Coordinates of C-alpha atoms in Angstrom, one line a residue:
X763 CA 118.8 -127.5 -11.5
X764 CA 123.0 -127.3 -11.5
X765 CA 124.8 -128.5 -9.1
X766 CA 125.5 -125.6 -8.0
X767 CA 122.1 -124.1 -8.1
X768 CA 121.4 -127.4 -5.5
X769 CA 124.6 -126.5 -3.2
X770 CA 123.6 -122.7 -2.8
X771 CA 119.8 -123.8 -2.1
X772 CA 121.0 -126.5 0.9
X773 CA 124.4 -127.3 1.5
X774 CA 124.4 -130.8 3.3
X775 CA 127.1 -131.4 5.9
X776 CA 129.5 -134.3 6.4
X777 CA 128.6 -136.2 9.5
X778 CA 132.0 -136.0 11.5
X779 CA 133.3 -137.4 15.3
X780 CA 135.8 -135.6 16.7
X781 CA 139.3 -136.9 16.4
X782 CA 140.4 -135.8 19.9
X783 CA 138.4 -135.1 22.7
X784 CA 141.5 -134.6 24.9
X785 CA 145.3 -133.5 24.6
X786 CA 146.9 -137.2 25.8
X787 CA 150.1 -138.3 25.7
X788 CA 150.8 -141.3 24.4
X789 CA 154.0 -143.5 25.1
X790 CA 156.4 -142.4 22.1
X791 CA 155.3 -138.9 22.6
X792 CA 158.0 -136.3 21.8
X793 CA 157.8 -133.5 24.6
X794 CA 159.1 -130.4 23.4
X795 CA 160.7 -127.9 26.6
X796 CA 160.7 -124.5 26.3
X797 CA 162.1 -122.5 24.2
X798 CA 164.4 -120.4 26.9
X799 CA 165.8 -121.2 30.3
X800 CA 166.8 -117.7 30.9
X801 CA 164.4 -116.0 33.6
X802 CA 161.3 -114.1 32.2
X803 CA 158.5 -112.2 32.8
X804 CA 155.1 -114.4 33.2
X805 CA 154.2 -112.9 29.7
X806 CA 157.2 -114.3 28.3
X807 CA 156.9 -118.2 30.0
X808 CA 153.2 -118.0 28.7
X809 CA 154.4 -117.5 25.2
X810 CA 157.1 -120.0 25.7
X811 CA 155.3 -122.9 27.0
X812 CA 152.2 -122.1 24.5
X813 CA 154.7 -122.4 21.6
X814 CA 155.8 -125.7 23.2
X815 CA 152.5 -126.8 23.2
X816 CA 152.0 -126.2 19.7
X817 CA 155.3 -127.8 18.5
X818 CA 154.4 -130.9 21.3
X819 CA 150.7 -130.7 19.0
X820 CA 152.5 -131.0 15.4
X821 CA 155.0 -133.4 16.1
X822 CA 152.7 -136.1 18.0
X823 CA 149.5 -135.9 16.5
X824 CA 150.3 -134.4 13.4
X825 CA 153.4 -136.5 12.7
X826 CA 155.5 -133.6 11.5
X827 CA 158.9 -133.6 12.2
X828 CA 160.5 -131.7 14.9
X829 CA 161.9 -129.3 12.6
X830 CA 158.8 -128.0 10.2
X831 CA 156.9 -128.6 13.6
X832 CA 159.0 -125.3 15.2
X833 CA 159.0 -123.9 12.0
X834 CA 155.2 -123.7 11.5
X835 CA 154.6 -123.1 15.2
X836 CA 156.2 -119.6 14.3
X837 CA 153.4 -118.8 12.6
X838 CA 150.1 -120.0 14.0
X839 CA 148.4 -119.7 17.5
X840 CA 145.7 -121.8 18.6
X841 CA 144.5 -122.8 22.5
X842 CA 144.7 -126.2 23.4
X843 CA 143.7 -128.4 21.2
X844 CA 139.7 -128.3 20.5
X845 CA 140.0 -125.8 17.3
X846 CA 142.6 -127.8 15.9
X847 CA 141.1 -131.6 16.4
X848 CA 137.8 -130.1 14.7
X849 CA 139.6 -129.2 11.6
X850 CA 142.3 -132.2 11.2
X851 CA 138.9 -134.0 11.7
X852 CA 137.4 -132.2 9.3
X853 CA 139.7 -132.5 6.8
X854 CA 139.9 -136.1 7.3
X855 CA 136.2 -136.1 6.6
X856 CA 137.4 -134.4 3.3
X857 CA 139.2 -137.8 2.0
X858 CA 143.2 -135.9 3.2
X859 CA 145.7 -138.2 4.9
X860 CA 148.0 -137.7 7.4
X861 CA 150.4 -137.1 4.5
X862 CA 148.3 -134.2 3.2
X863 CA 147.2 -133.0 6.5
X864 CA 151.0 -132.4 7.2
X865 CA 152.0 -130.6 3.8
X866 CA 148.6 -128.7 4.1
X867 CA 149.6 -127.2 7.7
X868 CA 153.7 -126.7 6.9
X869 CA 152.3 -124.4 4.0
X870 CA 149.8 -123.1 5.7
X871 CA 149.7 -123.1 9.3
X872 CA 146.8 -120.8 10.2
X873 CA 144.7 -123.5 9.0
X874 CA 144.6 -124.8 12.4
X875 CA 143.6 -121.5 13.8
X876 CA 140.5 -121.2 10.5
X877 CA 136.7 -121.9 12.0
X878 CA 135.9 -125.3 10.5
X879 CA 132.4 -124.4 10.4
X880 CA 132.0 -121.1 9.2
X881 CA 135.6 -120.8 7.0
X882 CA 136.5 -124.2 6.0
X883 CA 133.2 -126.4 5.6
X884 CA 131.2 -124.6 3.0
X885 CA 134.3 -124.0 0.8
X886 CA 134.9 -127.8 1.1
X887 CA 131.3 -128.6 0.9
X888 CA 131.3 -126.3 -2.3
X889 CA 134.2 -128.3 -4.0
X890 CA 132.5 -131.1 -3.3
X891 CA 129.2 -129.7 -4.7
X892 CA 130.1 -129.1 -8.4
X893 CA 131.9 -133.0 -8.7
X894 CA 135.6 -132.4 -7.5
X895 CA 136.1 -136.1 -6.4
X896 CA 137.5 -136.4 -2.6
X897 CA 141.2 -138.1 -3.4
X898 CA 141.2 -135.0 -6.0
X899 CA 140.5 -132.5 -3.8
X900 CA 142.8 -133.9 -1.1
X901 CA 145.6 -133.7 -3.6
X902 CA 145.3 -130.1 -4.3
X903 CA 144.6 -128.7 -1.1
X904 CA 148.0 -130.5 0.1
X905 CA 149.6 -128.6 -2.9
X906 CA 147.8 -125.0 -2.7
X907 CA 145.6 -125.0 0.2
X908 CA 145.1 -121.1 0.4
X909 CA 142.1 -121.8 -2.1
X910 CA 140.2 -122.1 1.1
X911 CA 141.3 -118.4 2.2
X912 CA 139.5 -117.5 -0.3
X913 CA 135.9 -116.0 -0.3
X914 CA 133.3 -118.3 -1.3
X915 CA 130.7 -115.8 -2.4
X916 CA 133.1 -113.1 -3.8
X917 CA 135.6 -115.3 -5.4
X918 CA 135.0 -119.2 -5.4
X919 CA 130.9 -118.9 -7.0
X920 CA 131.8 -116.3 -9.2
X921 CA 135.1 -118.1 -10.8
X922 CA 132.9 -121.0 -11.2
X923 CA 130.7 -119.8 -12.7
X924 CA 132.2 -117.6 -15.2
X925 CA 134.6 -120.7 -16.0
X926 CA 131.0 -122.5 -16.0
X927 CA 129.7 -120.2 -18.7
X928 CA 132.8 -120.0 -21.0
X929 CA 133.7 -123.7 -21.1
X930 CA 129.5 -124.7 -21.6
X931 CA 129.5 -127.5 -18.5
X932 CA 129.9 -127.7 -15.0
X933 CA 131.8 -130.7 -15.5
X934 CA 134.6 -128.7 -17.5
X935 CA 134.7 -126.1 -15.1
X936 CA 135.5 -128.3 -12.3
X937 CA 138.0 -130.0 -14.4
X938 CA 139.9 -126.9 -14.3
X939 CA 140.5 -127.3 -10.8
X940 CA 140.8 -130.6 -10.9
X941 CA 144.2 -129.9 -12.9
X942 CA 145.3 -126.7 -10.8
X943 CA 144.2 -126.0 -7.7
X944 CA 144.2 -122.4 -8.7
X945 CA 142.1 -122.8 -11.4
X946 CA 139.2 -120.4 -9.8
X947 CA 141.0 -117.6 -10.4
X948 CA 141.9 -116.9 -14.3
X949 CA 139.2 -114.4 -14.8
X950 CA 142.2 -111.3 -14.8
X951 CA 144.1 -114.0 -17.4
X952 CA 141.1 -114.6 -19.3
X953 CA 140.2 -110.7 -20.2
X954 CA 143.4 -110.1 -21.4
X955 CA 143.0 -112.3 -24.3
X956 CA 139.8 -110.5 -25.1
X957 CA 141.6 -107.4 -25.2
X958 CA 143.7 -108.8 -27.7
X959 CA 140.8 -110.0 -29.9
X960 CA 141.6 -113.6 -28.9
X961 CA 138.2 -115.3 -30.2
X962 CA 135.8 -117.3 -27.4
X963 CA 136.9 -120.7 -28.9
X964 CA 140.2 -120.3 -28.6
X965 CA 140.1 -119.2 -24.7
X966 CA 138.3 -122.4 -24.3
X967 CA 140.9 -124.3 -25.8
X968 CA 143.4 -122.2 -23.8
X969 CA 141.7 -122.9 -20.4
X970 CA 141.0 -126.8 -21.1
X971 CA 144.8 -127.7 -22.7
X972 CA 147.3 -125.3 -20.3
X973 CA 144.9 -124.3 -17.6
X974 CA 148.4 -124.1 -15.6
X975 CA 149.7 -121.3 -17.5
X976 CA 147.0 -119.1 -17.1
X977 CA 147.6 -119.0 -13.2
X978 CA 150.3 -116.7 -13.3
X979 CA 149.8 -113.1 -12.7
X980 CA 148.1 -110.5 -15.3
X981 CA 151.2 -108.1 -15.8
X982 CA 153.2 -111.5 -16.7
X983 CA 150.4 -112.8 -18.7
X984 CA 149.9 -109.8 -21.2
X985 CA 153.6 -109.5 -21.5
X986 CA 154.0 -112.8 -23.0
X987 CA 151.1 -112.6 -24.9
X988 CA 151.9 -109.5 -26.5
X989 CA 155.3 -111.2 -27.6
X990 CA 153.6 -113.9 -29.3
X991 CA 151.4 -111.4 -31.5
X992 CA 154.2 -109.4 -32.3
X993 CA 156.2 -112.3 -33.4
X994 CA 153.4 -113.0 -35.6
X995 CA 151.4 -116.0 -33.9
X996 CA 148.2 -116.6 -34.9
X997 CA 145.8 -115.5 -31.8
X998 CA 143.3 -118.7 -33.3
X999 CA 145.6 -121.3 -33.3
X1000 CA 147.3 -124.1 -31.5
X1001 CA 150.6 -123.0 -31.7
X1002 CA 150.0 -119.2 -30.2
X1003 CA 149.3 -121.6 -26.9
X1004 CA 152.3 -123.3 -27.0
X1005 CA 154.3 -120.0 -27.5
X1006 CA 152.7 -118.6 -24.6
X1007 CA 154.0 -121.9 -22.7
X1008 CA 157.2 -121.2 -23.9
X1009 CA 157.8 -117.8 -22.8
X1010 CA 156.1 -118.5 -19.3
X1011 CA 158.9 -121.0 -18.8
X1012 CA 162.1 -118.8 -19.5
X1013 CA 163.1 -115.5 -18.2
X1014 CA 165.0 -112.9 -20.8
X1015 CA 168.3 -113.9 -20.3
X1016 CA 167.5 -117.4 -21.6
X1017 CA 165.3 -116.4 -24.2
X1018 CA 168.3 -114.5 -25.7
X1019 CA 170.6 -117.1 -24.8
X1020 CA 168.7 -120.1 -26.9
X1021 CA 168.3 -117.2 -30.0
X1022 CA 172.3 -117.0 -29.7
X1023 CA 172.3 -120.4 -29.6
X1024 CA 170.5 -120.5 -32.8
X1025 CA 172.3 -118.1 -34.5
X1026 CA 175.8 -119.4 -33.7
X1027 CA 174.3 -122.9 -35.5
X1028 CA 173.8 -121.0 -38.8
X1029 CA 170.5 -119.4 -38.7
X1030 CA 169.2 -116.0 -38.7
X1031 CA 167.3 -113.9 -36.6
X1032 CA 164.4 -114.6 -39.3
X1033 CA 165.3 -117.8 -39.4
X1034 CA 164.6 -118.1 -35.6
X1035 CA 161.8 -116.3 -35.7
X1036 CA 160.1 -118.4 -38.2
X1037 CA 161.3 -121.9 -36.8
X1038 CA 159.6 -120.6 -33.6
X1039 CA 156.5 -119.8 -35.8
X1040 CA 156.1 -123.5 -36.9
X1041 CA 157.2 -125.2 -33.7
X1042 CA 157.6 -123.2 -30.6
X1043 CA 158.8 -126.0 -28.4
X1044 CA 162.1 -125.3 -31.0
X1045 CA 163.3 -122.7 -27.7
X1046 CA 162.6 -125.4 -25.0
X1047 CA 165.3 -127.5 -25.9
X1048 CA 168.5 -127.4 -23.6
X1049 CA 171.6 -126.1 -26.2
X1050 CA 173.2 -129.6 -25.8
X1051 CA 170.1 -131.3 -27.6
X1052 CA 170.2 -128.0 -30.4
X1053 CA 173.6 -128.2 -31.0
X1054 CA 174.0 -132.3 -31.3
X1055 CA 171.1 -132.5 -33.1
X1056 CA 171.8 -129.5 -35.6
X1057 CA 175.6 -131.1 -36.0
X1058 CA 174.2 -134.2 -37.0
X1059 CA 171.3 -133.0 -39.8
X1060 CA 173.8 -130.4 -41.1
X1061 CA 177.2 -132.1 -41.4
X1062 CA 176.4 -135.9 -41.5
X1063 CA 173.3 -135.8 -43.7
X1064 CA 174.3 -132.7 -46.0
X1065 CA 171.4 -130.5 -44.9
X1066 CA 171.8 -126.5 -44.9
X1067 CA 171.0 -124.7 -41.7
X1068 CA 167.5 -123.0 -43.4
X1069 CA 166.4 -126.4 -44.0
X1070 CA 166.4 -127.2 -40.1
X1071 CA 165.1 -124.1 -40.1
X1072 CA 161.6 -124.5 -42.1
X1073 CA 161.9 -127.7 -40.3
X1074 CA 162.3 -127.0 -36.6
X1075 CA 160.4 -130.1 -35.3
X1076 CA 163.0 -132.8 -36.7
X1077 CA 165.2 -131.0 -33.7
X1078 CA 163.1 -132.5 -30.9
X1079 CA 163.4 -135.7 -32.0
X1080 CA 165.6 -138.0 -30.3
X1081 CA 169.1 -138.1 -31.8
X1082 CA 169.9 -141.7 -30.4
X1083 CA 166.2 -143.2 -30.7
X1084 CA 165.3 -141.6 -34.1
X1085 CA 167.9 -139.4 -35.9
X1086 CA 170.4 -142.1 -36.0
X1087 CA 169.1 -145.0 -36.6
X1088 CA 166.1 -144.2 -39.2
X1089 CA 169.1 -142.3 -41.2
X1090 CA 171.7 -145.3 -40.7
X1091 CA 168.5 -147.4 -42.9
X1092 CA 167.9 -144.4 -45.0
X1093 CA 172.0 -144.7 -46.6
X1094 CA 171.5 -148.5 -46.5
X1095 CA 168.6 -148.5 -48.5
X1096 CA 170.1 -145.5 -50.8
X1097 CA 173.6 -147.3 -51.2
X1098 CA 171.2 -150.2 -52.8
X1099 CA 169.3 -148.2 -55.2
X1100 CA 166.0 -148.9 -52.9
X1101 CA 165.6 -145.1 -51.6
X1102 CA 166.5 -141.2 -53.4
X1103 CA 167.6 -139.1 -50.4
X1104 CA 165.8 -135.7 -50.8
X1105 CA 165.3 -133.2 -47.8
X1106 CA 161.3 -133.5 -47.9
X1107 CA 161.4 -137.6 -48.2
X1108 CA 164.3 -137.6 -45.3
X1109 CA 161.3 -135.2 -43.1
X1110 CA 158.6 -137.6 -43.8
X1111 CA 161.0 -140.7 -43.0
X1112 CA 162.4 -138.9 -39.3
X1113 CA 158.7 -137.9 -38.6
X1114 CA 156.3 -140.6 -39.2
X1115 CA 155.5 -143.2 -36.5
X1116 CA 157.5 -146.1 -35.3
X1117 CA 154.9 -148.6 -37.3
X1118 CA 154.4 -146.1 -40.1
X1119 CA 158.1 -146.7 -40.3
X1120 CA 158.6 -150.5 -39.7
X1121 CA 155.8 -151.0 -42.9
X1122 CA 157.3 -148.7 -45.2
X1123 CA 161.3 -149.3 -44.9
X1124 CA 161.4 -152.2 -42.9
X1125 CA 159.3 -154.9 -44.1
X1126 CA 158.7 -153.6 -47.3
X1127 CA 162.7 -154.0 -48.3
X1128 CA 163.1 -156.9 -45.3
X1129 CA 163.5 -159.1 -48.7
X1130 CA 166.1 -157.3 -50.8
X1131 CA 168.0 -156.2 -47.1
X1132 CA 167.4 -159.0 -45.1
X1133 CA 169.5 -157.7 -42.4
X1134 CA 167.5 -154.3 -42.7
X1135 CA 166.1 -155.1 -39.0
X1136 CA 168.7 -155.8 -37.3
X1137 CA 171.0 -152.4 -38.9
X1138 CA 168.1 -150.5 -37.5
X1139 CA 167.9 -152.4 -34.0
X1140 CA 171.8 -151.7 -33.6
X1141 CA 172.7 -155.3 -33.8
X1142 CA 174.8 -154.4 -37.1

């Protein structure tokens, strides 16, 4: 039987004591007046002092600070204090500090006001049902914690288990909300790749490697997916993902921009187009980092703009950590007959690893350059 085949059969609840049995006042307590001390009707003074309560509440046994504590007390209402205690209690019980507790009521303050029985407990119980570890679940309810507005039977179950059937294991599936805590709710996201012919293997690799990206709304979602399959990105591969990553992380202007950018050092609008095909992080660099680096490959090592361009990934490289020095060992080793410069041998050399590189132009010419080393440390 799943796990969640067990939790829907009999969910078993967390033993709990209640935090607060009574609103006390403890010696550093902050007492908050009134919000007015013009005269008003009794309606008006009830309101008042209730809102002082509240902000009295936050501040001293929430530890919020005076300022999100009137803030949030905009928002909520709650009678003294026996709804409140439950759930702080409750979400103690749940593995959330007084660190989370306070981001999890300035973003949500009706949470106090929720039924910790009937509205928060079997969500929580749930969460905890299909493996999401406590500190886990703590951490994501502090961040998004309007998950738990959300209906168990006509959103969280079903989510689950769609993401349940796709990804083949429960454990996946609550891996997905393990990275986002919006991860119950991609099923919109989801159908429009299988609109688009987007085959079952690939949503799963979708969903596991950016399950972040497919948060965002639909209408956003298809747009940027239609750009990538107009631009020619192949629906079944790895890099189609990271395009899609790409253009969820820049608005129009700056997509425009960077392609300026790129045209003003020397490439085309094809040429864009196809350095985007090969590496699509090519758009995420800043124009500092496209235009240092593109000045160095082009007019210190003699390379024409195409070549950058059918070679995009050499741009994200580090120009101080990689570009210079591997190319400062690359003219020593040419000026000594050791190494022929040609544009595909100068690629291999900037993109192997740091050992892959030590073995094969360090120690292997350590003998004939002893100093070698030390050119490529910077100590030369």
């Amino acid at each position: 039987m799943s796990k969640l085949a067990n939790f829907c059969k009999s969910r078993t609840r967390v033993p709990r004591n209640d935090l607060f049995h009574h609103f006390f006042v403890p010696q550093n307590v902050i007492l908050v007046k009134p919000f007015s001390s013009r005269k008003s009707s009794p309606g008006v003074r009830k309101n008042a002092s209730e809102k002082s309560f509240i902000v009295s509440y936050l501040v001293n046994l929430c530890g919020m600070s005076l300022k999100s504590a009137i803030s949030a007390s905009d928002k909520m209402t709650f009678k003294p204090p026996k709804n409140p205690d439950a759930v702080i209690n409750l979400l103690k019980d749940y593995g959330c500090t007084d660190a989370h507790i306070r981001q999890i009521i300035t973003k949500w303050p009706d949470v106090l006001s929720s039924c910790p029985d009937k509205t928060l407990l079997p969500k929580l119980d749930f969460f905890r049902s299909i493996g999401v570890p406590l500190p886990t679940l703590a951490h994501n309810l502090s961040v998004y914690p309007f998950v738990l507005r959300r209906s168990l039977k006509n959103a969280l179950i079903p989510s689950y288990n769609d993401l349940e059937n796709l990804l083949g294991s429960s454990e996946k599936a609550a891996h997905v909300f393990s990275c986002n805590p919006r991860g119950f709710g991609i099923s919109s996201t989801i159908s429009v790749l299988r609109e688009r012919g987007v085959p079952e293997s690939s949503i799963v690799m979708f969903v596991l490697r950016k399950p972040t990206l497919i948060m965002i709304s639909k209408e956003r979602f298809a747009r940027h997916a239609d750009r990538a399959i107009e631009m020619g990105f192949d629906t079944s591969k790895i890099p189609f993902i990271n395009a899609m990553k790409v253009f969820s992380g820049m608005n129009e202007l700056t997509l425009k921009r960077k392609m300026e950018v790129h045209r003003m050092c020397g490439w085309s609008e094809s040429d864009t187009v196809s350095a985007f095909l090969r590496y699509p992080s090519c758009l995420k660099l800043s124009e500092k980092k496209i235009t240092d680096s593109m000045d160095f490959l082009v007019s210190e090592l003699g390379c024409e703009p195409v070549d950058m361009a059918n070679r995009p990934v050499l741009l994200g490289l580090s120009l101080e950590k990689r570009l210079k020095p591997r190319c400062l060992v690359a003219r020593v080793l040419e000026e000594n007959g050791l190494w022929e410069r040609t544009i595909s041998g100068l690629t291999t050399l900037l993109k192997m690893t740091e050992k892959e590189f030590l073995k094969r132009f360090i120690v292997k010419y350590e003998k004939e350059v002893p100093e070698i080393l030390d050119i490529y440390r910077g100590k030369l």
